Coordinates of C-alpha atoms and ligand atoms in Angstrom, one line a residue:
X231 CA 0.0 0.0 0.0
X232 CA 1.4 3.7 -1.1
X233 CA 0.0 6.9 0.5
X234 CA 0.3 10.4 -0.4
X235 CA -0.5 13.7 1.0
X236 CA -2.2 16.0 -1.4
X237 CA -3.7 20.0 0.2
X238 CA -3.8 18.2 3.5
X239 CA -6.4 14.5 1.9
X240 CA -4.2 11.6 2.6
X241 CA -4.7 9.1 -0.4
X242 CA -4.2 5.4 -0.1
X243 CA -3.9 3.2 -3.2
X244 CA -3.8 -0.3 -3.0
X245 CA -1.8 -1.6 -6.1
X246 CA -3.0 -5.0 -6.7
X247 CA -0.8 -6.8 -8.5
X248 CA -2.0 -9.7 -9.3
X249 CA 1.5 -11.5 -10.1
X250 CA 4.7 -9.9 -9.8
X251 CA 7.1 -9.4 -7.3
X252 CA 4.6 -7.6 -5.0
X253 CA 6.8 -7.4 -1.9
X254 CA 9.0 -9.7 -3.7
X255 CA 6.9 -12.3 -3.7
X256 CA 5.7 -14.4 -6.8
X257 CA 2.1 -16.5 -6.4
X258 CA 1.4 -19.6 -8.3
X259 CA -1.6 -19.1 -10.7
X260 CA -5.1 -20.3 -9.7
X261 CA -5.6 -24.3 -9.9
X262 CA -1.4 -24.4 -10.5
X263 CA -0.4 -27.9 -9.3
X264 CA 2.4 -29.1 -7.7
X265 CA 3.9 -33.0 -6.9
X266 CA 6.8 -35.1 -6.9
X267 CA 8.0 -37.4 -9.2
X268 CA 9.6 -41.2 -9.2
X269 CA 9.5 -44.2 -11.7
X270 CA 9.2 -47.6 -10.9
X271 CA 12.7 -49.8 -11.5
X272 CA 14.2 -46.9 -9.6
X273 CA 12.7 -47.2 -6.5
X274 CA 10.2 -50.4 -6.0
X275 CA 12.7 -53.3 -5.8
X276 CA 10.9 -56.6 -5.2
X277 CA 12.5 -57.6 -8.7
X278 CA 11.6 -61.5 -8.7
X279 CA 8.8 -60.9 -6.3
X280 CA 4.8 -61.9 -6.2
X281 CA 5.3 -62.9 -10.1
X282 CA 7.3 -60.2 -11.1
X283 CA 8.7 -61.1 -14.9
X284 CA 12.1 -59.9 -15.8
X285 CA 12.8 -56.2 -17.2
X286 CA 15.6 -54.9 -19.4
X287 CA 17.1 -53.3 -16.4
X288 CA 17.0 -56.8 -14.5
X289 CA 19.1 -58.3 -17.2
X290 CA 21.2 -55.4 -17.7
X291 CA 22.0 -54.7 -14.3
X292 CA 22.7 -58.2 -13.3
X293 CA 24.7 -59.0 -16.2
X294 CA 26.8 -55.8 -16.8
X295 CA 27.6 -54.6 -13.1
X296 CA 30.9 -53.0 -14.5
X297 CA 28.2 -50.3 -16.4
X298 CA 26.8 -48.9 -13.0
X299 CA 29.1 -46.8 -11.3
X300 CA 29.1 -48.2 -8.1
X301 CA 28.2 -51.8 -9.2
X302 CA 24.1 -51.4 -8.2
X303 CA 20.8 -53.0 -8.9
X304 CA 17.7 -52.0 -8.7
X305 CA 16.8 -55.5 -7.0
X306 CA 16.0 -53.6 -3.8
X307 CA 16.4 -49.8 -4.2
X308 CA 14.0 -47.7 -2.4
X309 CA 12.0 -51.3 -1.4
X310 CA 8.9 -48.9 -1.9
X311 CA 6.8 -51.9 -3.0
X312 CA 6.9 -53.1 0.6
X313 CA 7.5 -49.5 2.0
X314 CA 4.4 -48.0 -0.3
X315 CA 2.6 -46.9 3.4
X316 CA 5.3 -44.9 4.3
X317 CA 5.8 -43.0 0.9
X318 CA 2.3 -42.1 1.0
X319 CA 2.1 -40.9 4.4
X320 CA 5.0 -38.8 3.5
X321 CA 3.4 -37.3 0.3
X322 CA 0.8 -36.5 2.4
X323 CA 3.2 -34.4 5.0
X324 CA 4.6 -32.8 1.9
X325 CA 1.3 -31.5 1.0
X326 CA 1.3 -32.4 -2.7
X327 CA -1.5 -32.3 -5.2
X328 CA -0.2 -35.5 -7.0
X329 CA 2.6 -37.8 -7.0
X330 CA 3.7 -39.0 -10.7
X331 CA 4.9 -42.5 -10.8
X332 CA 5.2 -45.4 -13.0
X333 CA 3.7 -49.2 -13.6
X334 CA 6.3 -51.9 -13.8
X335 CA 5.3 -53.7 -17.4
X336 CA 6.7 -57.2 -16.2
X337 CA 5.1 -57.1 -13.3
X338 CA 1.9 -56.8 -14.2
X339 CA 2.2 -59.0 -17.0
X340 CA 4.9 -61.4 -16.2
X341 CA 5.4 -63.0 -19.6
X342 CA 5.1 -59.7 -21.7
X343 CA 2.2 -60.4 -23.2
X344 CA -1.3 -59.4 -22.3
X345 CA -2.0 -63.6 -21.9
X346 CA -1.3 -63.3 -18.6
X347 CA -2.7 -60.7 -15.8
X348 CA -0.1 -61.4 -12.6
X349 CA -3.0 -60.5 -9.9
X350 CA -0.6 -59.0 -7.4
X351 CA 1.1 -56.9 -9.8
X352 CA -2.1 -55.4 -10.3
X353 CA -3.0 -54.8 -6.7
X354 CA 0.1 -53.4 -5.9
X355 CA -0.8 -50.3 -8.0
X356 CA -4.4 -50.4 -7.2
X357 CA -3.4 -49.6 -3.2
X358 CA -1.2 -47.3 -4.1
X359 CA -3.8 -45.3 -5.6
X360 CA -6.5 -46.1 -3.0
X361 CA -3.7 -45.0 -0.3
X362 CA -3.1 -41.5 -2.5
X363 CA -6.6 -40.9 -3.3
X364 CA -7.3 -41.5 0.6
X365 CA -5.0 -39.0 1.6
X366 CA -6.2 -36.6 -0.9
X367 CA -3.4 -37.0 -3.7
X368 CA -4.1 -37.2 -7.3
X369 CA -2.2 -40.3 -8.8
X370 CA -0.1 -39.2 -12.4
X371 CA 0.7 -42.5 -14.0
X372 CA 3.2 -43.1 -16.3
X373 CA 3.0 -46.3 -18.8
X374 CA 6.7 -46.9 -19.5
X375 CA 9.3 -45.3 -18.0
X376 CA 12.1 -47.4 -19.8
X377 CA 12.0 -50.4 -18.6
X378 CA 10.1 -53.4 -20.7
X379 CA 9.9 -57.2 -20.6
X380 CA 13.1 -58.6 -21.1
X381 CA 11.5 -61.0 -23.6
X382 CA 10.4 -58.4 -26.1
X383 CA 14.3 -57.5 -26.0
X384 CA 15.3 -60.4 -27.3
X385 CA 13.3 -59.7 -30.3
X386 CA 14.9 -56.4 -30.8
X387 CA 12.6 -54.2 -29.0
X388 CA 12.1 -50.7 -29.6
X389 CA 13.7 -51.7 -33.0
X390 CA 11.4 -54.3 -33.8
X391 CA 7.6 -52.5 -34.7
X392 CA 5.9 -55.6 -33.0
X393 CA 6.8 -53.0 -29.9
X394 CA 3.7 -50.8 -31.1
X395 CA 1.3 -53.9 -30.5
X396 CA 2.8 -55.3 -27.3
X397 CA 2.5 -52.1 -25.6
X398 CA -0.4 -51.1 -26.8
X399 CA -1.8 -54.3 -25.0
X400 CA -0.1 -53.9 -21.9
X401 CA -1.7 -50.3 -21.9
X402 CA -5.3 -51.4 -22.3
X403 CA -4.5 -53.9 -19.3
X404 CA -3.8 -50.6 -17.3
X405 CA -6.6 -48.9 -18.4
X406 CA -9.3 -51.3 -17.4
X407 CA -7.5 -51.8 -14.4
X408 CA -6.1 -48.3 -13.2
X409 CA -8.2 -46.4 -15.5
X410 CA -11.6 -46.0 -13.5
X411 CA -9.2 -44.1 -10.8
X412 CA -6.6 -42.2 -12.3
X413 CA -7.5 -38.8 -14.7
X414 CA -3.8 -38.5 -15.6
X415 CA -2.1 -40.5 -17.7
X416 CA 1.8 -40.4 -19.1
X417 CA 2.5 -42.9 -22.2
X418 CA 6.1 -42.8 -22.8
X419 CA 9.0 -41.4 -20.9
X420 CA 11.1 -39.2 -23.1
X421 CA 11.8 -41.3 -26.0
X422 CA 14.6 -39.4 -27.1
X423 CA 17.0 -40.2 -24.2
X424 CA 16.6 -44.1 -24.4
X425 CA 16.5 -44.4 -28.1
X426 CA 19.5 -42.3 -28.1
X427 CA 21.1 -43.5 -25.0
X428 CA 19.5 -47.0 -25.0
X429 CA 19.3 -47.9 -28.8
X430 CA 22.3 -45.2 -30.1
X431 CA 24.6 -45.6 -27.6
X432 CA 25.2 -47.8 -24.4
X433 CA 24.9 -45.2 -21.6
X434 CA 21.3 -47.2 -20.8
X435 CA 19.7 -50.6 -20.8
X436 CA 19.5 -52.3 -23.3
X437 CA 22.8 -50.8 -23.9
X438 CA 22.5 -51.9 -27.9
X439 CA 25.0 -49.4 -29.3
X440 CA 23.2 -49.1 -32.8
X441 CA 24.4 -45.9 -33.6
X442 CA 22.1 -43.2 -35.9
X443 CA 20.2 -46.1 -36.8
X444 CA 19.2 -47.6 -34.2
X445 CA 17.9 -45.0 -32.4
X446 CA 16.0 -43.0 -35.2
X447 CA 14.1 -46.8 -35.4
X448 CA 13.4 -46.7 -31.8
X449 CA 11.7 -43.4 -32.1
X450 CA 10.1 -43.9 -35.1
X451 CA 8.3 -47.2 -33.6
X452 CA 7.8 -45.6 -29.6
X453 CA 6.2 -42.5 -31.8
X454 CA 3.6 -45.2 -33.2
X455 CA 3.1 -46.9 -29.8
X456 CA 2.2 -43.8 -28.2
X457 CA -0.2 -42.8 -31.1
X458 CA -1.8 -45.6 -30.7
X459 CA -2.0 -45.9 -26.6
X460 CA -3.6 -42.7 -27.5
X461 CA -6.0 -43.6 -29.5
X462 CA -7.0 -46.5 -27.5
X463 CA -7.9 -44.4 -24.9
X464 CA -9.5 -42.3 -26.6
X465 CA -12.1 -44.5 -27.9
X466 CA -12.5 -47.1 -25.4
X467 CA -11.5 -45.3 -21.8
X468 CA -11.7 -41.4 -21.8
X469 CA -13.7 -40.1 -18.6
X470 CA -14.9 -36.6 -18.5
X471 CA -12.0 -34.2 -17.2
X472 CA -9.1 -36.9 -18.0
X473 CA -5.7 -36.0 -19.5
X474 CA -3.4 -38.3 -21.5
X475 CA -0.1 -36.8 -23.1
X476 CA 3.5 -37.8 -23.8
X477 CA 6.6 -37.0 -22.4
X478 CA 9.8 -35.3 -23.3
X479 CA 12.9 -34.2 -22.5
X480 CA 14.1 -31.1 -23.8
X481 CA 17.6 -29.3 -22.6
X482 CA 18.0 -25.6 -22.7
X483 CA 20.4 -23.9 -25.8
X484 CA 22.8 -20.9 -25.1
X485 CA 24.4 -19.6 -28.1
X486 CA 27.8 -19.7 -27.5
X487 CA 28.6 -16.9 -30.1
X488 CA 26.1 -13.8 -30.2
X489 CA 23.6 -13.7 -32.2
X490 CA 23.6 -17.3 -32.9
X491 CA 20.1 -18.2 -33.2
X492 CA 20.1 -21.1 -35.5
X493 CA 22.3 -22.9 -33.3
X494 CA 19.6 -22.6 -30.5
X495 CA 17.0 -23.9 -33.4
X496 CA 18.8 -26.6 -34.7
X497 CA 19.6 -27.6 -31.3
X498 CA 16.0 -27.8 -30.6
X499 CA 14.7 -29.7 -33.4
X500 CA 17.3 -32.3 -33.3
X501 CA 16.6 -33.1 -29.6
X502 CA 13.2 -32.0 -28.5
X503 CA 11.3 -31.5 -31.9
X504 CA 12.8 -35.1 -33.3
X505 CA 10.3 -36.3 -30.5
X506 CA 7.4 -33.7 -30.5
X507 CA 7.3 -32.3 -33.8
X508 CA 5.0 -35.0 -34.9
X509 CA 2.6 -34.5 -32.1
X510 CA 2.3 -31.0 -31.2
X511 CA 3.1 -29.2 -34.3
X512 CA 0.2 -28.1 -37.4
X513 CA 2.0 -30.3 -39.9
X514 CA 3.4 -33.6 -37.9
X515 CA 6.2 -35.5 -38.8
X516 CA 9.6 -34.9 -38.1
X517 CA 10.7 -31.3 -38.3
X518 CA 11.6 -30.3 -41.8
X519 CA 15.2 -29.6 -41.0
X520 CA 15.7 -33.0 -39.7
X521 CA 14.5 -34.7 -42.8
X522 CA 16.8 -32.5 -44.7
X523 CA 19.9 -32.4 -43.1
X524 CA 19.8 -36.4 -42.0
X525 CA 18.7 -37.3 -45.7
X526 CA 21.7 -35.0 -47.3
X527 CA 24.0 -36.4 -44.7
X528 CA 23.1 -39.8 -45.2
X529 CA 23.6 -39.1 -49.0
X530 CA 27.3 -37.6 -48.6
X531 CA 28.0 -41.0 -46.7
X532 CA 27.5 -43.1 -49.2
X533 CA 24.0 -44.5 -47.9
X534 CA 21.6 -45.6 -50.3
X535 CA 18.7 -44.0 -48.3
X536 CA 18.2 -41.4 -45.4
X537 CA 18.7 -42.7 -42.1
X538 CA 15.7 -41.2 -41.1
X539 CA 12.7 -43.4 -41.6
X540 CA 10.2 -41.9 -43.4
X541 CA 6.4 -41.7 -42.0
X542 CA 3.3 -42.6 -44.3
X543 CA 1.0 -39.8 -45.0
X544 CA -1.7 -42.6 -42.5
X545 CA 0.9 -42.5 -39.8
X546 CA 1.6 -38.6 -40.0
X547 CA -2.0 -38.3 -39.5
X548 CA -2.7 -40.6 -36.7
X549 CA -0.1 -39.2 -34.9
X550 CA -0.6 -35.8 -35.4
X551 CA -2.6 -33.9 -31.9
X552 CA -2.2 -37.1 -30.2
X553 CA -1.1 -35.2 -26.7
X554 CA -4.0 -33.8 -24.1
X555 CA -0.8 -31.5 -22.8
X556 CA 3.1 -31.1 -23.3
X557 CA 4.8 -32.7 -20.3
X558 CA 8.3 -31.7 -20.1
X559 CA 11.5 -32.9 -18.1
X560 CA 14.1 -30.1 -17.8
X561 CA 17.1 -30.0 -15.5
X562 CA 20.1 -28.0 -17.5
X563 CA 21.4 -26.1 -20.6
X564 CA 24.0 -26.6 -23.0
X565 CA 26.1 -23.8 -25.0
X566 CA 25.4 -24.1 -28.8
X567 CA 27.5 -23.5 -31.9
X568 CA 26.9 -24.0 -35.6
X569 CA 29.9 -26.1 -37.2
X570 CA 30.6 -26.6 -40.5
X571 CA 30.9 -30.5 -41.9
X572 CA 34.3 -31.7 -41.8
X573 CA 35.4 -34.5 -43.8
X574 CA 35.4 -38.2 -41.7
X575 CA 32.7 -36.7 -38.6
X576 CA 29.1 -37.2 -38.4
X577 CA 28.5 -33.6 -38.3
X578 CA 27.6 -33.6 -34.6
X579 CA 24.5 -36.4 -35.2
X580 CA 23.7 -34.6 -38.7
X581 CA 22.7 -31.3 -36.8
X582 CA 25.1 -29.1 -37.7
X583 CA 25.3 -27.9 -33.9
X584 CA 28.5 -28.8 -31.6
X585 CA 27.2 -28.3 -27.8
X586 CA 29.6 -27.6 -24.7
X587 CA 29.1 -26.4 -21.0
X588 CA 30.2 -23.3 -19.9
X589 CA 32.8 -23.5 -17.5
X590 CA 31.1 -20.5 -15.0
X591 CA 28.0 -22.4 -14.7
X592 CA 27.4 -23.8 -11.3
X593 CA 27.6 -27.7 -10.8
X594 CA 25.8 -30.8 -9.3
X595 CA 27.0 -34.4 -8.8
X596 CA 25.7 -34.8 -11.9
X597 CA 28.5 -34.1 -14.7
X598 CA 25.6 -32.9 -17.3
X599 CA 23.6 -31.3 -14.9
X600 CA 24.5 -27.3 -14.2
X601 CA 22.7 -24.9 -12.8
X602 CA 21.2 -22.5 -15.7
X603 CA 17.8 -21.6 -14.8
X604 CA 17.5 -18.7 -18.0
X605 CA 17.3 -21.9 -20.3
X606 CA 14.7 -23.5 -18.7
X607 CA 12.9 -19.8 -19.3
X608 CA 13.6 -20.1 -23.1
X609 CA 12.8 -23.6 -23.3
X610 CA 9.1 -23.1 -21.8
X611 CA 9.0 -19.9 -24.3
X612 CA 10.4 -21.9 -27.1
X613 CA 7.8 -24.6 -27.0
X614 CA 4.7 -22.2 -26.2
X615 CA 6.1 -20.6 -29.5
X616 CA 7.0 -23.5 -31.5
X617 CA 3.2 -25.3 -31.0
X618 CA 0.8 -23.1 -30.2
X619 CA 1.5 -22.4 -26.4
X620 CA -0.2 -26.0 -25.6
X621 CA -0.6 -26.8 -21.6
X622 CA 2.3 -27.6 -20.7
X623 CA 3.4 -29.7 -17.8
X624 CA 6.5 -29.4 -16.2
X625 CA 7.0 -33.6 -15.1
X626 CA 10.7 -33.4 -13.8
X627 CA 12.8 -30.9 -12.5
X628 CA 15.4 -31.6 -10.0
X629 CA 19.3 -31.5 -8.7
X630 CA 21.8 -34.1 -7.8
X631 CA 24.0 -34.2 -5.0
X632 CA 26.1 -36.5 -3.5
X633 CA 24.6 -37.0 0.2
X634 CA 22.9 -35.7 3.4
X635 CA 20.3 -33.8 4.5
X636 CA 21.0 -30.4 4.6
X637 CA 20.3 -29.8 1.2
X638 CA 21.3 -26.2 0.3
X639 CA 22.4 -26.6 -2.9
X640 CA 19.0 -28.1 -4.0
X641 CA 17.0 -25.3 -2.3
X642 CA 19.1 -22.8 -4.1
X643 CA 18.6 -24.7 -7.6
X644 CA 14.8 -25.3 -7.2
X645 CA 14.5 -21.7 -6.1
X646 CA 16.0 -20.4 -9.8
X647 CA 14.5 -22.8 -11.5
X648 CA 10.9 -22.1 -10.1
X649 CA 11.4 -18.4 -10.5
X650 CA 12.1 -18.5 -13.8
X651 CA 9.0 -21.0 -14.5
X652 CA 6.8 -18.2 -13.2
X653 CA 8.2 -15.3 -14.6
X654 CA 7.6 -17.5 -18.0
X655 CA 4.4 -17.7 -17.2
X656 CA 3.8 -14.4 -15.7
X657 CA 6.1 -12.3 -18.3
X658 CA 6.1 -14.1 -21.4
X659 CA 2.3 -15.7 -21.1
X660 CA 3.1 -19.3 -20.9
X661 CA 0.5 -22.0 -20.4
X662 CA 2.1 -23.7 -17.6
X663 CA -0.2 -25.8 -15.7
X664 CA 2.2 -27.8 -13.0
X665 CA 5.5 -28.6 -11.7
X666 CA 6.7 -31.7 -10.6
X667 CA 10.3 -32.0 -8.5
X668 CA 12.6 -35.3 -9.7
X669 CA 12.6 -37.1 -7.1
X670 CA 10.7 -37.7 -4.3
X671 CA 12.9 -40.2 -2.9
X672 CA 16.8 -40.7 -3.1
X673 CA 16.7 -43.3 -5.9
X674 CA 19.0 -45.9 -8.1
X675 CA 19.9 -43.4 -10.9
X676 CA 20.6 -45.6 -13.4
X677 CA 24.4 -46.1 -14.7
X678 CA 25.2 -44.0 -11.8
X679 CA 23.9 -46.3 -9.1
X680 CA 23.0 -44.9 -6.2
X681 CA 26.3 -42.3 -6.4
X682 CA 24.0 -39.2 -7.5
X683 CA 21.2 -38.1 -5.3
X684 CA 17.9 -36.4 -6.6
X685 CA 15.5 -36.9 -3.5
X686 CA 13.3 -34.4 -1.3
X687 CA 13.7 -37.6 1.1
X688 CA 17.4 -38.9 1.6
X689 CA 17.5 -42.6 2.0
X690 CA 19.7 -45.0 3.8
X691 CA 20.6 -47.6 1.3
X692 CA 23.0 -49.3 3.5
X693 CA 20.2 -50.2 6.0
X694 CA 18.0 -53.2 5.1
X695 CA 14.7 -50.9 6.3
X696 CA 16.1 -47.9 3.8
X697 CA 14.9 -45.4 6.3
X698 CA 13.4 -42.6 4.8
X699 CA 14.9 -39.1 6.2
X700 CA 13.5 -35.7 4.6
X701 CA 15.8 -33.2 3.9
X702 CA 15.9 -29.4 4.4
X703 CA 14.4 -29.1 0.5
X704 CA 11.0 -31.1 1.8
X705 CA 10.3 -28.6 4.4
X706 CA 11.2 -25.6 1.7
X707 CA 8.8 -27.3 -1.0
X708 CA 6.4 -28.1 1.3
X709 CA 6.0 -24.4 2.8
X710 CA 5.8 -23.4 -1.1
X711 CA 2.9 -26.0 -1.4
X712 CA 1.6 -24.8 1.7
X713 CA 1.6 -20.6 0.8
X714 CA 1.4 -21.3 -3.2
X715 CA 4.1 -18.8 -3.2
X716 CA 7.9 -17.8 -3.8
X717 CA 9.6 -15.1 -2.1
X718 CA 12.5 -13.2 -4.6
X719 CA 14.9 -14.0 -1.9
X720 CA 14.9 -17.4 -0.2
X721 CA 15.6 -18.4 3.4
X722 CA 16.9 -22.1 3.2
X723 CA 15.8 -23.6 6.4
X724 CA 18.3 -24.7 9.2
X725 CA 15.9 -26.9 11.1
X726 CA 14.8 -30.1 9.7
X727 CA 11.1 -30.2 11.7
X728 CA 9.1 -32.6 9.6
X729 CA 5.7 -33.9 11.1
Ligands
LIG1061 C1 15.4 -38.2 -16.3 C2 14.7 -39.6 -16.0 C3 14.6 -39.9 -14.5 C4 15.8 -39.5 -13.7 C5 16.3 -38.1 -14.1 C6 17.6 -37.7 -13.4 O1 15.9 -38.2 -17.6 O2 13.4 -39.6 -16.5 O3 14.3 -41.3 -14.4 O4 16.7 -40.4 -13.6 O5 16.5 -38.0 -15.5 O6 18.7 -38.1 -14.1

């Protein structure tokens, strides 16, 4: 409030402001919701339990334990499909609006196929979402979050197209089964980082190696499967009010050179459009500059045809709008540079664009992961431009550390981060709906065991009970939940006083 004395008449005005930093504080918009994130082979153990099948991250785990850092399995991890209780009363304490998590294929249908429903499986997930809907917490289940049947593997998997049948099967189990309770719905867990990392490369179960080829294959078949898991529900499932939508990872782009704005484009396409284009965009199918620049590359390598795969006009079409919302995972930038082809080099994957970090950018424990919250600003802005502002999401967003509970670091992090969310929505007129933090719990972080840390909640993995401690960055979150609102400054607590 601001008063001024004018011939003696005292006149108060009230500036409302409906968003900005009134007394540096920033709100959340109306309806704005807020959760936590985890995914099932990272935290449920119980591998070979109650008819559990076997996933590619069983097999990989147990049979290349030089690959994880610290020589880890997911056979017990968080134990949370004993522990699911405790996780839920904790959710609770943290005041969330939902908890995102994901269904274990194999263990709801041990043999892969939809020929056999493993009971328990099922009922594992059904508590879980009586125990969060009990408690007031809106379930947000994801289908696959990379880790199928073992079986379908063998067959080639994500290379093989019989994947867009088998998990469209597995996903009509869920539906029947989860459906009648749950109004959110993930299909696929960015595609882009296992059919790169995964199918490409061997930095992720099933570890394949296939170079350009393999993982433009895997994306072209998990782009079909989640068409089609969308469809399905769309004609056979959809409530009133429910949201289905796919998942992807996008990384920020900072021109390393002024001015440099087709390196922050070509970045984009070539890692977030490759996976979105076809969904969210007017036209569909794989961004033009892809086609081109992969089909000419191919070309000047001698190939007889572009490594690409091509799309029919049917399959543009059926994919095409497939997506209720954008849900994106963000955690860091990279600096971006056009280069020019050089003789005997794959032209930086056929983009054109040679990435680096910036040395000044703050770290995690996490070698990828720095701190540069003005990407994740111009990544929100670049997709809200890109397609159309659609509702977007935010499904993880989180910082790794290497231990204890007094989490500064993470405070700080989440801080920027959520600032500069809001300001994209408050400044630029974004359409962002929700924000999710990666992870609720500490958790087995794939090749990197359980070396990097991402929780709200540390966990003891050296004790058989994996006691659950929260850190400072659960009380901070949960007084955000709590006041739906972030001061420009932040205090990080001292005090960890957690009912
Ligand atoms: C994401 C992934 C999560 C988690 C996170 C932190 O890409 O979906 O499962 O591991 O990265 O690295």
């Amino acid at each position: 409030m601001a008063s001024y004395s004018f011939l003696g008449v005292t006149v108060s005005f009230i500036f409302i402001i409906t968003y900005a930093f009134a007394n540096d504080t920033l709100h959340f918009p109306k309806d704005f919701l807020l959760g936590t994130a985890t995914a099932s082979y990272q935290i449920e153990g119980a591998w070979n339990e109650s008819g559990k099948g076997e996933s590619i991250w069983d097999e990989y785990t147990h049979n290349r334990p030089n690959f994880i850092r610290d020589h880890s399995t997911g056979d017990v991890a968080c134990d949370s499909y004993h522990k699911y209780k405790e996780d839920v009363q904790l959710l609770s304490n943290l005041k969330v609006d939902f908890y995102r998590f994901s269904i274990s294929w194999p263990r709801v249908l041990p043999t892969g196929y939809a020929n056999v429903i493993n009971r328990e499986g099922i009922n594992y997930y059904k508590n879980l979402i009586n125990e969060l809907l009990a408690k007031g917490i809106e379930p947000f289940v994801t289908l696959y979050h990379w880790d199928h049947p073992e079986i379908f593997e063998k067959m080639g998997g994500w290379t093989n197209e019989m994947m867009v049948e088998w998990i469209s099967d597995y996903a009509r189990v869920i539906f029947k089964e989860l459906g009648p309770k749950v109004k959110y719905f993930i299909t696929i867990n960015e595609a882009a980082v296992f059919c790169d990392e995964g199918y490409g490369r061997n930095d992720k179960a099933p570890g394949k190696n296939l170079g350009s080829t393999g993982k433009y294959l895997c994306m072209h078949n998990a782009l079909k499967a989640h068409a089609k898991i969308y469809h399905i529900y769309d004609e056979e499932f959809r409530k009133p009010g429910d949201k289905i939508g796919i998942d992807a990872a996008c990384s920020g782009a900072i021109a390393k050179h002024l001015n440099d704005t087709t390196a922050i484009d070509l970045h984009f396409q070539f890692h977030c459009g490759w996976a979105v284009h076809p969904i969210f965009s007017k036209t569909g199918d794989y961004p033009e500059v892809m086609k081109t620049h992969i089909a000419e590359n191919s070309r000047l390598d001698g190939y007889p045809r572009s490594l690409l795969p091509k799309f029919s006009p049917t399959w543009v079409n059926y994919i095409k709008g497939t997506s209720d919302f954008f849900a994106l995972n963000h955690y860091t930038s990279v600096r971006v540079e056009t280069v020019p082809r050089e003789e005997g080099q794959r032209w930086y994957q056929f983009s054109g664009v040679k990435e680096s970090l910036d040395p000044s950018w703050p770290g995690s424990a996490s070698s990828w992961l720095k701190v540069v919250p003005q990407g994740f600003r111009e990544i929100i802005n670049k997709i809200a431009k890109e397609y159309d502002n659609p509702p977007l999401y935010i499904m993880e967003n989180g910082f790794s550390d290497e231990c204890c509970t007094s989490d500064h670091s993470r405070i700080s992090y989440l801080h920027s981060y959520i600032k500069a969310m809001l300001l994209a929505i408050y400044e630029d007129g974004c359409n962002v709906k929700g924000y999710t933090i990666w992870s609720f719990l500490d958790n087995f972080e794939w090749l990197a065991g359980y070396t990097e840390r991402f929780g709200l909640v540390y966990v003891n993995f050296t004790d058989s009970q994996r006691t659950r401690t929260p850190k400072l960055s659960f009380n901070w979150y949960k007084h955000i939940i709590e006041t739906r609102k972030l001061t420009s400054t932040f205090d990080s607590p001292t005090v960890i006083n957690v009912a």
